[in-house]
Amino acid sequence: MARNASHAGTWYTENARELGDELDRWLRAAGSAKRSNARAVIAPHAGYRYSGRCAAYAFANIDPQTISRVFLLGPSHHHFTRKCALSTTSVYKTPLGDLPIDLEVYQELKATGRFEDMEISVDEAEHSMEMHLPYIAKVFQGCSVKVVPILVGALQPDSEAAYGRLLAKYIDDPSNFFSVSSDFCHWGSRFNYTYYEKKHGPIYKSIEALDQNGMSIIETGDPRAFRDYMQEYDNTICGQHPIGVFLNMLEHCNTRLQIKFLQYEQSSHCKSMRDSSVSYASAVATVAAS
């Protein structure tokens, strides 16, 4: 069974040539060289007209020659679960080609008893991982790659740590790569979030300071510091749990990775309490020089 590219034609173009050209343009504009020591990215998942350009700053770092498997960690926007869930399909479709799921790794993960099945309706309704797929298909064009999609539920801190420990061994294998899906602050009354520190000047500068604080904490790789930040500010980072799992992975793997944010954007500049915006940020995690 295949998961259809359910958001193609609405969140991004379903025309393969147009989509390929668009991604090519953004990847070139990002100006990043492929890094053979890159093991993971954090990238946004909004419609491409909002966050496609920002996402390129993450995906441009991938060296497809060294990677054969991409793990996707995406938040669940519509389906409530306190666990992580695996797709019941065997392939994820994109307008740029199909991406087969690594069923052997799926069997390993299922054997732990920690994962539940994600129904196809839940799978196709969720956009957080799908929005990374065209970039993966594009970057790996001409190369063989499999994907390991993992839907991350509303995890408690001890669960984030448990999944982090469980997945840590996979990041030690240099043929594996992790694509962590998250937008940053969703600001405005329609998101029920209007945190504003006037000392920063206009609202959008306050939002940026809030996000940059969180990004700096993520760069330290400390899952507890990130959790404290989230508890203090309640920032509406929709991928907080995938990020939490990833930070716990870094704490328990044998490879020392360094996270660096490369791009930050906002969908619009909020200047009054009636405005709203969503923030997008892209980061890469590379093997630290010993």
PDB file of C-alpha atoms in Angstrom:
ATOM      1  CA  MET A   1       0.000   0.000   0.000  1.00  0.00           C
ATOM      2  CA  ALA A   2       1.228   3.512  -0.835  1.00  0.00           C
ATOM      3  CA  ARG A   3       0.739   6.836   0.903  1.00  0.00           C
ATOM      4  CA  ASN A   4      -0.371   9.371  -1.676  1.00  0.00           C
ATOM      5  CA  ALA A   5       1.137  12.861  -1.870  1.00  0.00           C
ATOM      6  CA  SER A   6      -2.089  14.189  -0.354  1.00  0.00           C
ATOM      7  CA  HIS A   7      -0.941  17.824  -0.061  1.00  0.00           C
ATOM      8  CA  ALA A   8       0.406  18.093  -3.633  1.00  0.00           C
ATOM      9  CA  GLY A   9      -1.658  20.576  -5.614  1.00  0.00           C
ATOM     10  CA  THR A  10      -2.502  22.647  -2.523  1.00  0.00           C
ATOM     11  CA  TRP A  11       0.530  23.037  -0.240  1.00  0.00           C
ATOM     12  CA  TYR A  12       2.955  22.717  -3.161  1.00  0.00           C
ATOM     13  CA  THR A  13       2.642  22.194  -6.909  1.00  0.00           C
ATOM     14  CA  GLU A  14       1.839  18.704  -8.179  1.00  0.00           C
ATOM     15  CA  ASN A  15       3.562  19.480 -11.479  1.00  0.00           C
ATOM     16  CA  ALA A  16       6.849  17.544 -11.313  1.00  0.00           C
ATOM     17  CA  ARG A  17       8.801  19.858 -13.619  1.00  0.00           C
ATOM     18  CA  GLU A  18       7.626  23.027 -11.852  1.00  0.00           C
ATOM     19  CA  LEU A  19       8.310  21.505  -8.445  1.00  0.00           C
ATOM     20  CA  GLY A  20      11.785  20.305  -9.447  1.00  0.00           C
ATOM     21  CA  ASP A  21      12.683  23.718 -10.883  1.00  0.00           C
ATOM     22  CA  GLU A  22      11.390  25.495  -7.779  1.00  0.00           C
ATOM     23  CA  LEU A  23      13.393  23.280  -5.400  1.00  0.00           C
ATOM     24  CA  ASP A  24      16.488  23.616  -7.606  1.00  0.00           C
ATOM     25  CA  ARG A  25      16.237  27.410  -7.455  1.00  0.00           C
ATOM     26  CA  TRP A  26      15.888  27.448  -3.685  1.00  0.00           C
ATOM     27  CA  LEU A  27      18.705  24.919  -3.161  1.00  0.00           C
ATOM     28  CA  ARG A  28      21.054  26.992  -5.343  1.00  0.00           C
ATOM     29  CA  ALA A  29      20.054  30.219  -3.597  1.00  0.00           C
ATOM     30  CA  ALA A  30      20.821  28.680  -0.189  1.00  0.00           C
ATOM     31  CA  GLY A  31      24.443  28.450  -1.340  1.00  0.00           C
ATOM     32  CA  SER A  32      25.372  25.595   1.001  1.00  0.00           C
ATOM     33  CA  ALA A  33      27.959  23.013  -0.007  1.00  0.00           C
ATOM     34  CA  LYS A  34      27.035  19.363   0.527  1.00  0.00           C
ATOM     35  CA  ARG A  35      28.505  18.209   3.821  1.00  0.00           C
ATOM     36  CA  SER A  36      29.577  14.562   4.099  1.00  0.00           C
ATOM     37  CA  ASN A  37      29.562  14.996   7.902  1.00  0.00           C
ATOM     38  CA  ALA A  38      25.918  16.176   8.059  1.00  0.00           C
ATOM     39  CA  ARG A  39      23.748  13.679   9.936  1.00  0.00           C
ATOM     40  CA  ALA A  40      20.491  15.575  10.491  1.00  0.00           C
ATOM     41  CA  VAL A  41      18.462  18.672   9.715  1.00  0.00           C
ATOM     42  CA  ILE A  42      15.665  20.575  11.397  1.00  0.00           C
ATOM     43  CA  ALA A  43      13.406  22.127   8.755  1.00  0.00           C
ATOM     44  CA  PRO A  44       9.932  23.718   8.510  1.00  0.00           C
ATOM     45  CA  HIS A  45       6.805  22.098   7.088  1.00  0.00           C
ATOM     46  CA  ALA A  46       4.459  24.898   5.970  1.00  0.00           C
ATOM     47  CA  GLY A  47       3.210  25.376   2.419  1.00  0.00           C
ATOM     48  CA  TYR A  48       6.147  25.944   0.097  1.00  0.00           C
ATOM     49  CA  ARG A  49       5.160  29.521  -0.719  1.00  0.00           C
ATOM     50  CA  TYR A  50       5.698  30.263   2.987  1.00  0.00           C
ATOM     51  CA  SER A  51       8.596  28.042   4.071  1.00  0.00           C
ATOM     52  CA  GLY A  52       9.992  26.308   0.976  1.00  0.00           C
ATOM     53  CA  ARG A  53      12.813  28.796   0.586  1.00  0.00           C
ATOM     54  CA  CYS A  54      13.828  28.538   4.246  1.00  0.00           C
ATOM     55  CA  ALA A  55      13.759  24.717   4.154  1.00  0.00           C
ATOM     56  CA  ALA A  56      16.335  24.708   1.339  1.00  0.00           C
ATOM     57  CA  TYR A  57      18.969  25.999   3.781  1.00  0.00           C
ATOM     58  CA  ALA A  58      18.647  22.667   5.621  1.00  0.00           C
ATOM     59  CA  PHE A  59      18.303  20.204   2.730  1.00  0.00           C
ATOM     60  CA  ALA A  60      21.137  21.762   0.680  1.00  0.00           C
ATOM     61  CA  ASN A  61      23.605  20.284   3.206  1.00  0.00           C
ATOM     62  CA  ILE A  62      22.744  16.657   2.421  1.00  0.00           C
ATOM     63  CA  ASP A  63      25.386  14.602   0.588  1.00  0.00           C
ATOM     64  CA  PRO A  64      23.353  11.822  -1.092  1.00  0.00           C
ATOM     65  CA  GLN A  65      26.475   9.768  -1.826  1.00  0.00           C
ATOM     66  CA  THR A  66      26.970   8.874   1.834  1.00  0.00           C
ATOM     67  CA  ILE A  67      23.345   8.269   2.914  1.00  0.00           C
ATOM     68  CA  SER A  68      21.023   5.362   2.146  1.00  0.00           C
ATOM     69  CA  ARG A  69      18.259   5.910   4.704  1.00  0.00           C
ATOM     70  CA  VAL A  70      16.390   9.005   5.954  1.00  0.00           C
ATOM     71  CA  PHE A  71      14.463   8.893   9.233  1.00  0.00           C
ATOM     72  CA  LEU A  72      11.624  11.437   9.382  1.00  0.00           C
ATOM     73  CA  LEU A  73      10.485  12.742  12.781  1.00  0.00           C
ATOM     74  CA  GLY A  74       7.284  14.751  12.402  1.00  0.00           C
ATOM     75  CA  PRO A  75       4.743  16.079  14.915  1.00  0.00           C
ATOM     76  CA  SER A  76       1.124  14.982  14.865  1.00  0.00           C
ATOM     77  CA  HIS A  77      -1.224  17.900  14.157  1.00  0.00           C
ATOM     78  CA  HIS A  78      -4.561  16.077  14.026  1.00  0.00           C
ATOM     79  CA  HIS A  79      -4.208  12.688  15.739  1.00  0.00           C
ATOM     80  CA  PHE A  80      -3.668  12.595  19.512  1.00  0.00           C
ATOM     81  CA  THR A  81      -1.320   9.952  20.859  1.00  0.00           C
ATOM     82  CA  ARG A  82       1.176   9.752  23.719  1.00  0.00           C
ATOM     83  CA  LYS A  83       3.379   7.435  21.637  1.00  0.00           C
ATOM     84  CA  CYS A  84       5.235   7.431  18.349  1.00  0.00           C
ATOM     85  CA  ALA A  85       3.543   5.804  15.361  1.00  0.00           C
ATOM     86  CA  LEU A  86       4.733   4.053  12.194  1.00  0.00           C
ATOM     87  CA  SER A  87       3.118   4.107   8.779  1.00  0.00           C
ATOM     88  CA  THR A  88       1.146   1.063   7.624  1.00  0.00           C
ATOM     89  CA  THR A  89       2.210   1.728   4.014  1.00  0.00           C
ATOM     90  CA  SER A  90       5.321   0.531   2.187  1.00  0.00           C
ATOM     91  CA  VAL A  91       5.998   3.579   0.009  1.00  0.00           C
ATOM     92  CA  TYR A  92       5.566   7.355   0.225  1.00  0.00           C
ATOM     93  CA  LYS A  93       4.685   8.945  -3.111  1.00  0.00           C
ATOM     94  CA  THR A  94       5.908  12.363  -4.252  1.00  0.00           C
ATOM     95  CA  PRO A  95       5.523  14.168  -7.606  1.00  0.00           C
ATOM     96  CA  LEU A  96       9.299  13.676  -8.016  1.00  0.00           C
ATOM     97  CA  GLY A  97       9.248   9.899  -7.513  1.00  0.00           C
ATOM     98  CA  ASP A  98       8.344   7.319  -4.906  1.00  0.00           C
ATOM     99  CA  LEU A  99      10.279   6.858  -1.665  1.00  0.00           C
ATOM    100  CA  PRO A 100      10.168   3.263  -0.328  1.00  0.00           C
ATOM    101  CA  ILE A 101       9.892   2.727   3.414  1.00  0.00           C
ATOM    102  CA  ASP A 102      12.682   0.659   4.985  1.00  0.00           C
ATOM    103  CA  LEU A 103      10.549  -2.238   6.222  1.00  0.00           C
ATOM    104  CA  GLU A 104      13.511  -3.975   7.909  1.00  0.00           C
ATOM    105  CA  VAL A 105      14.106  -0.980  10.188  1.00  0.00           C
ATOM    106  CA  TYR A 106      10.332  -0.777  10.741  1.00  0.00           C
ATOM    107  CA  GLN A 107      10.380  -4.406  11.953  1.00  0.00           C
ATOM    108  CA  GLU A 108      13.200  -3.563  14.376  1.00  0.00           C
ATOM    109  CA  LEU A 109      11.248  -0.596  15.731  1.00  0.00           C
ATOM    110  CA  LYS A 110       7.995  -2.582  16.017  1.00  0.00           C
ATOM    111  CA  ALA A 111       9.814  -5.309  17.944  1.00  0.00           C
ATOM    112  CA  THR A 112      10.504  -2.811  20.764  1.00  0.00           C
ATOM    113  CA  GLY A 113       6.768  -2.602  21.513  1.00  0.00           C
ATOM    114  CA  ARG A 114       7.021   1.180  21.808  1.00  0.00           C
ATOM    115  CA  PHE A 115       5.376   2.120  18.505  1.00  0.00           C
ATOM    116  CA  GLU A 116       1.763   2.070  17.390  1.00  0.00           C
ATOM    117  CA  ASP A 117       0.399   1.826  13.850  1.00  0.00           C
ATOM    118  CA  MET A 118      -0.650   4.980  12.035  1.00  0.00           C
ATOM    119  CA  GLU A 119      -3.811   4.467  10.022  1.00  0.00           C
ATOM    120  CA  ILE A 120      -3.625   5.561   6.387  1.00  0.00           C
ATOM    121  CA  SER A 121      -6.219   8.298   7.012  1.00  0.00           C
ATOM    122  CA  VAL A 122      -4.029   9.761   9.787  1.00  0.00           C
ATOM    123  CA  ASP A 123      -0.932   9.337   7.632  1.00  0.00           C
ATOM    124  CA  GLU A 124      -2.395  11.183   4.638  1.00  0.00           C
ATOM    125  CA  ALA A 125      -4.010  13.942   6.739  1.00  0.00           C
ATOM    126  CA  GLU A 126      -0.656  14.792   8.363  1.00  0.00           C
ATOM    127  CA  HIS A 127       1.571  17.256   6.508  1.00  0.00           C
ATOM    128  CA  SER A 128       4.603  17.506   8.797  1.00  0.00           C
ATOM    129  CA  MET A 129       6.634  14.735   7.147  1.00  0.00           C
ATOM    130  CA  GLU A 130       5.157  15.044   3.649  1.00  0.00           C
ATOM    131  CA  MET A 131       6.506  18.592   3.297  1.00  0.00           C
ATOM    132  CA  HIS A 132      10.060  17.197   3.625  1.00  0.00           C
ATOM    133  CA  LEU A 133       9.557  14.451   1.029  1.00  0.00           C
ATOM    134  CA  PRO A 134       9.883  16.450  -2.236  1.00  0.00           C
ATOM    135  CA  TYR A 135      13.187  17.884  -0.988  1.00  0.00           C
ATOM    136  CA  ILE A 136      14.424  14.384  -0.106  1.00  0.00           C
ATOM    137  CA  ALA A 137      13.297  13.033  -3.486  1.00  0.00           C
ATOM    138  CA  LYS A 138      15.043  15.948  -5.217  1.00  0.00           C
ATOM    139  CA  VAL A 139      18.322  15.752  -3.317  1.00  0.00           C
ATOM    140  CA  PHE A 140      18.521  11.963  -3.757  1.00  0.00           C
ATOM    141  CA  GLN A 141      17.576  11.938  -7.453  1.00  0.00           C
ATOM    142  CA  GLY A 142      19.663   9.228  -9.131  1.00  0.00           C
ATOM    143  CA  CYS A 143      20.610   7.715  -5.748  1.00  0.00           C
ATOM    144  CA  SER A 144      18.979   4.850  -3.886  1.00  0.00           C
ATOM    145  CA  VAL A 145      17.354   5.916  -0.609  1.00  0.00           C
ATOM    146  CA  LYS A 146      14.728   4.553   1.768  1.00  0.00           C
ATOM    147  CA  VAL A 147      12.722   6.467   4.375  1.00  0.00           C
ATOM    148  CA  VAL A 148      11.705   5.663   7.949  1.00  0.00           C
ATOM    149  CA  PRO A 149       8.718   7.901   8.804  1.00  0.00           C
ATOM    150  CA  ILE A 150       7.994   8.272  12.544  1.00  0.00           C
ATOM    151  CA  LEU A 151       5.002  10.299  13.713  1.00  0.00           C
ATOM    152  CA  VAL A 152       5.849  11.778  17.123  1.00  0.00           C
ATOM    153  CA  GLY A 153       2.901  12.214  19.475  1.00  0.00           C
ATOM    154  CA  ALA A 154       2.417  14.498  22.488  1.00  0.00           C
ATOM    155  CA  LEU A 155       5.171  12.834  24.498  1.00  0.00           C
ATOM    156  CA  GLN A 156       5.912  13.319  28.163  1.00  0.00           C
ATOM    157  CA  PRO A 157       9.570  14.140  28.974  1.00  0.00           C
ATOM    158  CA  ASP A 158      10.332  10.561  30.079  1.00  0.00           C
ATOM    159  CA  SER A 159       8.924   9.246  26.787  1.00  0.00           C
ATOM    160  CA  GLU A 160      11.013  11.708  24.758  1.00  0.00           C
ATOM    161  CA  ALA A 161      14.064  10.380  26.623  1.00  0.00           C
ATOM    162  CA  ALA A 162      13.033   6.728  26.063  1.00  0.00           C
ATOM    163  CA  TYR A 163      12.531   7.206  22.314  1.00  0.00           C
ATOM    164  CA  GLY A 164      15.784   9.162  22.165  1.00  0.00           C
ATOM    165  CA  ARG A 165      17.667   6.258  23.755  1.00  0.00           C
ATOM    166  CA  LEU A 166      15.972   3.795  21.416  1.00  0.00           C
ATOM    167  CA  LEU A 167      16.823   5.736  18.243  1.00  0.00           C
ATOM    168  CA  ALA A 168      20.332   6.861  19.273  1.00  0.00           C
ATOM    169  CA  LYS A 169      22.096   3.853  17.727  1.00  0.00           C
ATOM    170  CA  TYR A 170      20.752   4.753  14.283  1.00  0.00           C
ATOM    171  CA  ILE A 171      22.478   8.125  14.232  1.00  0.00           C
ATOM    172  CA  ASP A 172      25.821   6.405  14.906  1.00  0.00           C
ATOM    173  CA  ASP A 173      25.507   4.732  11.481  1.00  0.00           C
ATOM    174  CA  PRO A 174      26.827   7.275   8.921  1.00  0.00           C
ATOM    175  CA  SER A 175      24.526   5.871   6.221  1.00  0.00           C
ATOM    176  CA  ASN A 176      21.520   7.130   8.232  1.00  0.00           C
ATOM    177  CA  PHE A 177      20.168  10.675   8.223  1.00  0.00           C
ATOM    178  CA  PHE A 178      17.461  12.342  10.328  1.00  0.00           C
ATOM    179  CA  SER A 179      15.006  14.959   9.056  1.00  0.00           C
ATOM    180  CA  VAL A 180      13.279  16.654  11.995  1.00  0.00           C
ATOM    181  CA  SER A 181      10.132  18.594  11.113  1.00  0.00           C
ATOM    182  CA  SER A 182       9.100  21.750  12.957  1.00  0.00           C
ATOM    183  CA  ASP A 183       7.887  25.281  12.465  1.00  0.00           C
ATOM    184  CA  PHE A 184       8.653  27.826  15.174  1.00  0.00           C
ATOM    185  CA  CYS A 185       6.472  30.482  16.833  1.00  0.00           C
ATOM    186  CA  HIS A 186       2.809  30.642  15.727  1.00  0.00           C
ATOM    187  CA  TRP A 187       1.926  34.127  16.935  1.00  0.00           C
ATOM    188  CA  GLY A 188      -1.451  35.849  17.085  1.00  0.00           C
ATOM    189  CA  SER A 189      -4.908  35.510  18.581  1.00  0.00           C
ATOM    190  CA  ARG A 190      -5.821  32.821  16.027  1.00  0.00           C
ATOM    191  CA  PHE A 191      -3.083  30.678  17.579  1.00  0.00           C
ATOM    192  CA  ASN A 192      -4.010  31.718  21.139  1.00  0.00           C
ATOM    193  CA  TYR A 193      -0.478  32.992  21.613  1.00  0.00           C
ATOM    194  CA  THR A 194       0.390  36.680  21.906  1.00  0.00           C
ATOM    195  CA  TYR A 195       3.524  36.748  24.094  1.00  0.00           C
ATOM    196  CA  TYR A 196       5.158  40.154  23.640  1.00  0.00           C
ATOM    197  CA  GLU A 197       8.162  41.749  25.351  1.00  0.00           C
ATOM    198  CA  LYS A 198       8.043  45.478  24.525  1.00  0.00           C
ATOM    199  CA  LYS A 199      11.752  45.947  25.245  1.00  0.00           C
ATOM    200  CA  HIS A 200      12.509  44.335  21.849  1.00  0.00           C
ATOM    201  CA  GLY A 201      10.564  46.984  19.928  1.00  0.00           C
ATOM    202  CA  PRO A 202       7.945  45.911  17.370  1.00  0.00           C
ATOM    203  CA  ILE A 203       6.111  42.635  17.952  1.00  0.00           C
ATOM    204  CA  TYR A 204       7.980  40.784  15.200  1.00  0.00           C
ATOM    205  CA  LYS A 205      11.301  41.625  16.885  1.00  0.00           C
ATOM    206  CA  SER A 206       9.982  40.208  20.160  1.00  0.00           C
ATOM    207  CA  ILE A 207       8.939  37.018  18.316  1.00  0.00           C
ATOM    208  CA  GLU A 208      12.384  36.786  16.745  1.00  0.00           C
ATOM    209  CA  ALA A 209      14.097  37.195  20.137  1.00  0.00           C
ATOM    210  CA  LEU A 210      11.854  34.473  21.595  1.00  0.00           C
ATOM    211  CA  ASP A 211      12.610  32.085  18.718  1.00  0.00           C
ATOM    212  CA  GLN A 212      16.344  32.869  18.687  1.00  0.00           C
ATOM    213  CA  ASN A 213      16.486  32.099  22.408  1.00  0.00           C
ATOM    214  CA  GLY A 214      14.934  28.681  21.717  1.00  0.00           C
ATOM    215  CA  MET A 215      17.228  28.076  18.738  1.00  0.00           C
ATOM    216  CA  SER A 216      20.308  28.892  20.850  1.00  0.00           C
ATOM    217  CA  ILE A 217      19.159  26.390  23.471  1.00  0.00           C
ATOM    218  CA  ILE A 218      18.574  23.710  20.792  1.00  0.00           C
ATOM    219  CA  GLU A 219      22.130  24.368  19.547  1.00  0.00           C
ATOM    220  CA  THR A 220      23.456  23.410  23.007  1.00  0.00           C
ATOM    221  CA  GLY A 221      21.947  19.940  22.475  1.00  0.00           C
ATOM    222  CA  ASP A 222      20.513  19.892  26.013  1.00  0.00           C
ATOM    223  CA  PRO A 223      17.001  18.357  26.086  1.00  0.00           C
ATOM    224  CA  ARG A 224      16.332  19.506  29.663  1.00  0.00           C
ATOM    225  CA  ALA A 225      17.244  23.129  28.875  1.00  0.00           C
ATOM    226  CA  PHE A 226      14.909  23.016  25.864  1.00  0.00           C
ATOM    227  CA  ARG A 227      12.111  21.570  28.002  1.00  0.00           C
ATOM    228  CA  ASP A 228      12.649  24.330  30.616  1.00  0.00           C
ATOM    229  CA  TYR A 229      12.483  26.954  27.844  1.00  0.00           C
ATOM    230  CA  MET A 230       9.211  25.480  26.551  1.00  0.00           C
ATOM    231  CA  GLN A 231       7.725  25.437  30.051  1.00  0.00           C
ATOM    232  CA  GLU A 232       8.759  29.033  30.720  1.00  0.00           C
ATOM    233  CA  TYR A 233       7.605  30.624  27.462  1.00  0.00           C
ATOM    234  CA  ASP A 234       5.129  28.058  26.093  1.00  0.00           C
ATOM    235  CA  ASN A 235       6.391  28.996  22.618  1.00  0.00           C
ATOM    236  CA  THR A 236       4.149  27.458  19.950  1.00  0.00           C
ATOM    237  CA  ILE A 237       6.899  25.335  18.363  1.00  0.00           C
ATOM    238  CA  CYS A 238       4.764  22.591  16.808  1.00  0.00           C
ATOM    239  CA  GLY A 239       7.700  20.190  16.466  1.00  0.00           C
ATOM    240  CA  GLN A 240       8.778  20.502  20.090  1.00  0.00           C
ATOM    241  CA  HIS A 241       8.401  16.738  20.660  1.00  0.00           C
ATOM    242  CA  PRO A 242      10.363  15.617  17.567  1.00  0.00           C
ATOM    243  CA  ILE A 243      13.055  18.134  18.583  1.00  0.00           C
ATOM    244  CA  GLY A 244      12.938  16.776  22.152  1.00  0.00           C
ATOM    245  CA  VAL A 245      13.374  13.191  20.914  1.00  0.00           C
ATOM    246  CA  PHE A 246      16.242  14.286  18.652  1.00  0.00           C
ATOM    247  CA  LEU A 247      18.059  16.121  21.476  1.00  0.00           C
ATOM    248  CA  ASN A 248      17.725  13.007  23.644  1.00  0.00           C
ATOM    249  CA  MET A 249      19.160  10.931  20.783  1.00  0.00           C
ATOM    250  CA  LEU A 250      22.214  13.195  20.666  1.00  0.00           C
ATOM    251  CA  GLU A 251      22.692  12.723  24.397  1.00  0.00           C
ATOM    252  CA  HIS A 252      22.723   8.921  24.112  1.00  0.00           C
ATOM    253  CA  CYS A 253      24.577   8.307  20.833  1.00  0.00           C
ATOM    254  CA  ASN A 254      28.333   7.769  20.561  1.00  0.00           C
ATOM    255  CA  THR A 255      28.785  10.388  17.836  1.00  0.00           C
ATOM    256  CA  ARG A 256      29.261  13.984  18.959  1.00  0.00           C
ATOM    257  CA  LEU A 257      27.054  16.214  16.829  1.00  0.00           C
ATOM    258  CA  GLN A 258      26.858  19.997  16.655  1.00  0.00           C
ATOM    259  CA  ILE A 259      23.592  21.726  15.716  1.00  0.00           C
ATOM    260  CA  LYS A 260      23.755  25.041  13.893  1.00  0.00           C
ATOM    261  CA  PHE A 261      20.822  27.134  12.692  1.00  0.00           C
ATOM    262  CA  LEU A 262      21.408  28.548   9.230  1.00  0.00           C
ATOM    263  CA  GLN A 263      18.241  30.470   8.369  1.00  0.00           C
ATOM    264  CA  TYR A 264      15.322  32.143  10.149  1.00  0.00           C
ATOM    265  CA  GLU A 265      12.245  33.718   8.546  1.00  0.00           C
ATOM    266  CA  GLN A 266       8.733  34.872   9.467  1.00  0.00           C
ATOM    267  CA  SER A 267       5.653  34.588   7.251  1.00  0.00           C
ATOM    268  CA  SER A 268       4.931  38.280   7.944  1.00  0.00           C
ATOM    269  CA  HIS A 269       6.057  41.041  10.312  1.00  0.00           C
ATOM    270  CA  CYS A 270       3.561  41.484  13.164  1.00  0.00           C
ATOM    271  CA  LYS A 271       3.205  45.106  14.252  1.00  0.00           C
ATOM    272  CA  SER A 272      -0.179  45.099  15.976  1.00  0.00           C
ATOM    273  CA  MET A 273      -2.044  42.660  18.214  1.00  0.00           C
ATOM    274  CA  ARG A 274      -4.427  41.975  15.313  1.00  0.00           C
ATOM    275  CA  ASP A 275      -1.606  40.538  13.178  1.00  0.00           C
ATOM    276  CA  SER A 276      -0.417  36.948  13.031  1.00  0.00           C
ATOM    277  CA  SER A 277       2.640  35.116  11.752  1.00  0.00           C
ATOM    278  CA  VAL A 278       4.455  31.772  11.731  1.00  0.00           C
ATOM    279  CA  SER A 279       8.233  31.501  12.099  1.00  0.00           C
ATOM    280  CA  TYR A 280      10.443  29.099  10.165  1.00  0.00           C
ATOM    281  CA  ALA A 281      14.000  27.993  10.948  1.00  0.00           C
ATOM    282  CA  SER A 282      16.449  25.587   9.333  1.00  0.00           C
ATOM    283  CA  ALA A 283      19.358  23.871  11.035  1.00  0.00           C
ATOM    284  CA  VAL A 284      21.963  21.224  10.264  1.00  0.00           C
ATOM    285  CA  ALA A 285      23.610  18.792  12.689  1.00  0.00           C
ATOM    286  CA  THR A 286      27.146  17.803  11.735  1.00  0.00           C
ATOM    287  CA  VAL A 287      29.726  15.491  13.284  1.00  0.00           C
ATOM    288  CA  ALA A 288      31.821  17.653  15.589  1.00  0.00           C
ATOM    289  CA  ALA A 289      35.534  17.885  14.862  1.00  0.00           C
ATOM    290  CA  SER A 290      37.398  15.768  17.394  1.00  0.00           C
TER     291      SER A 290
END
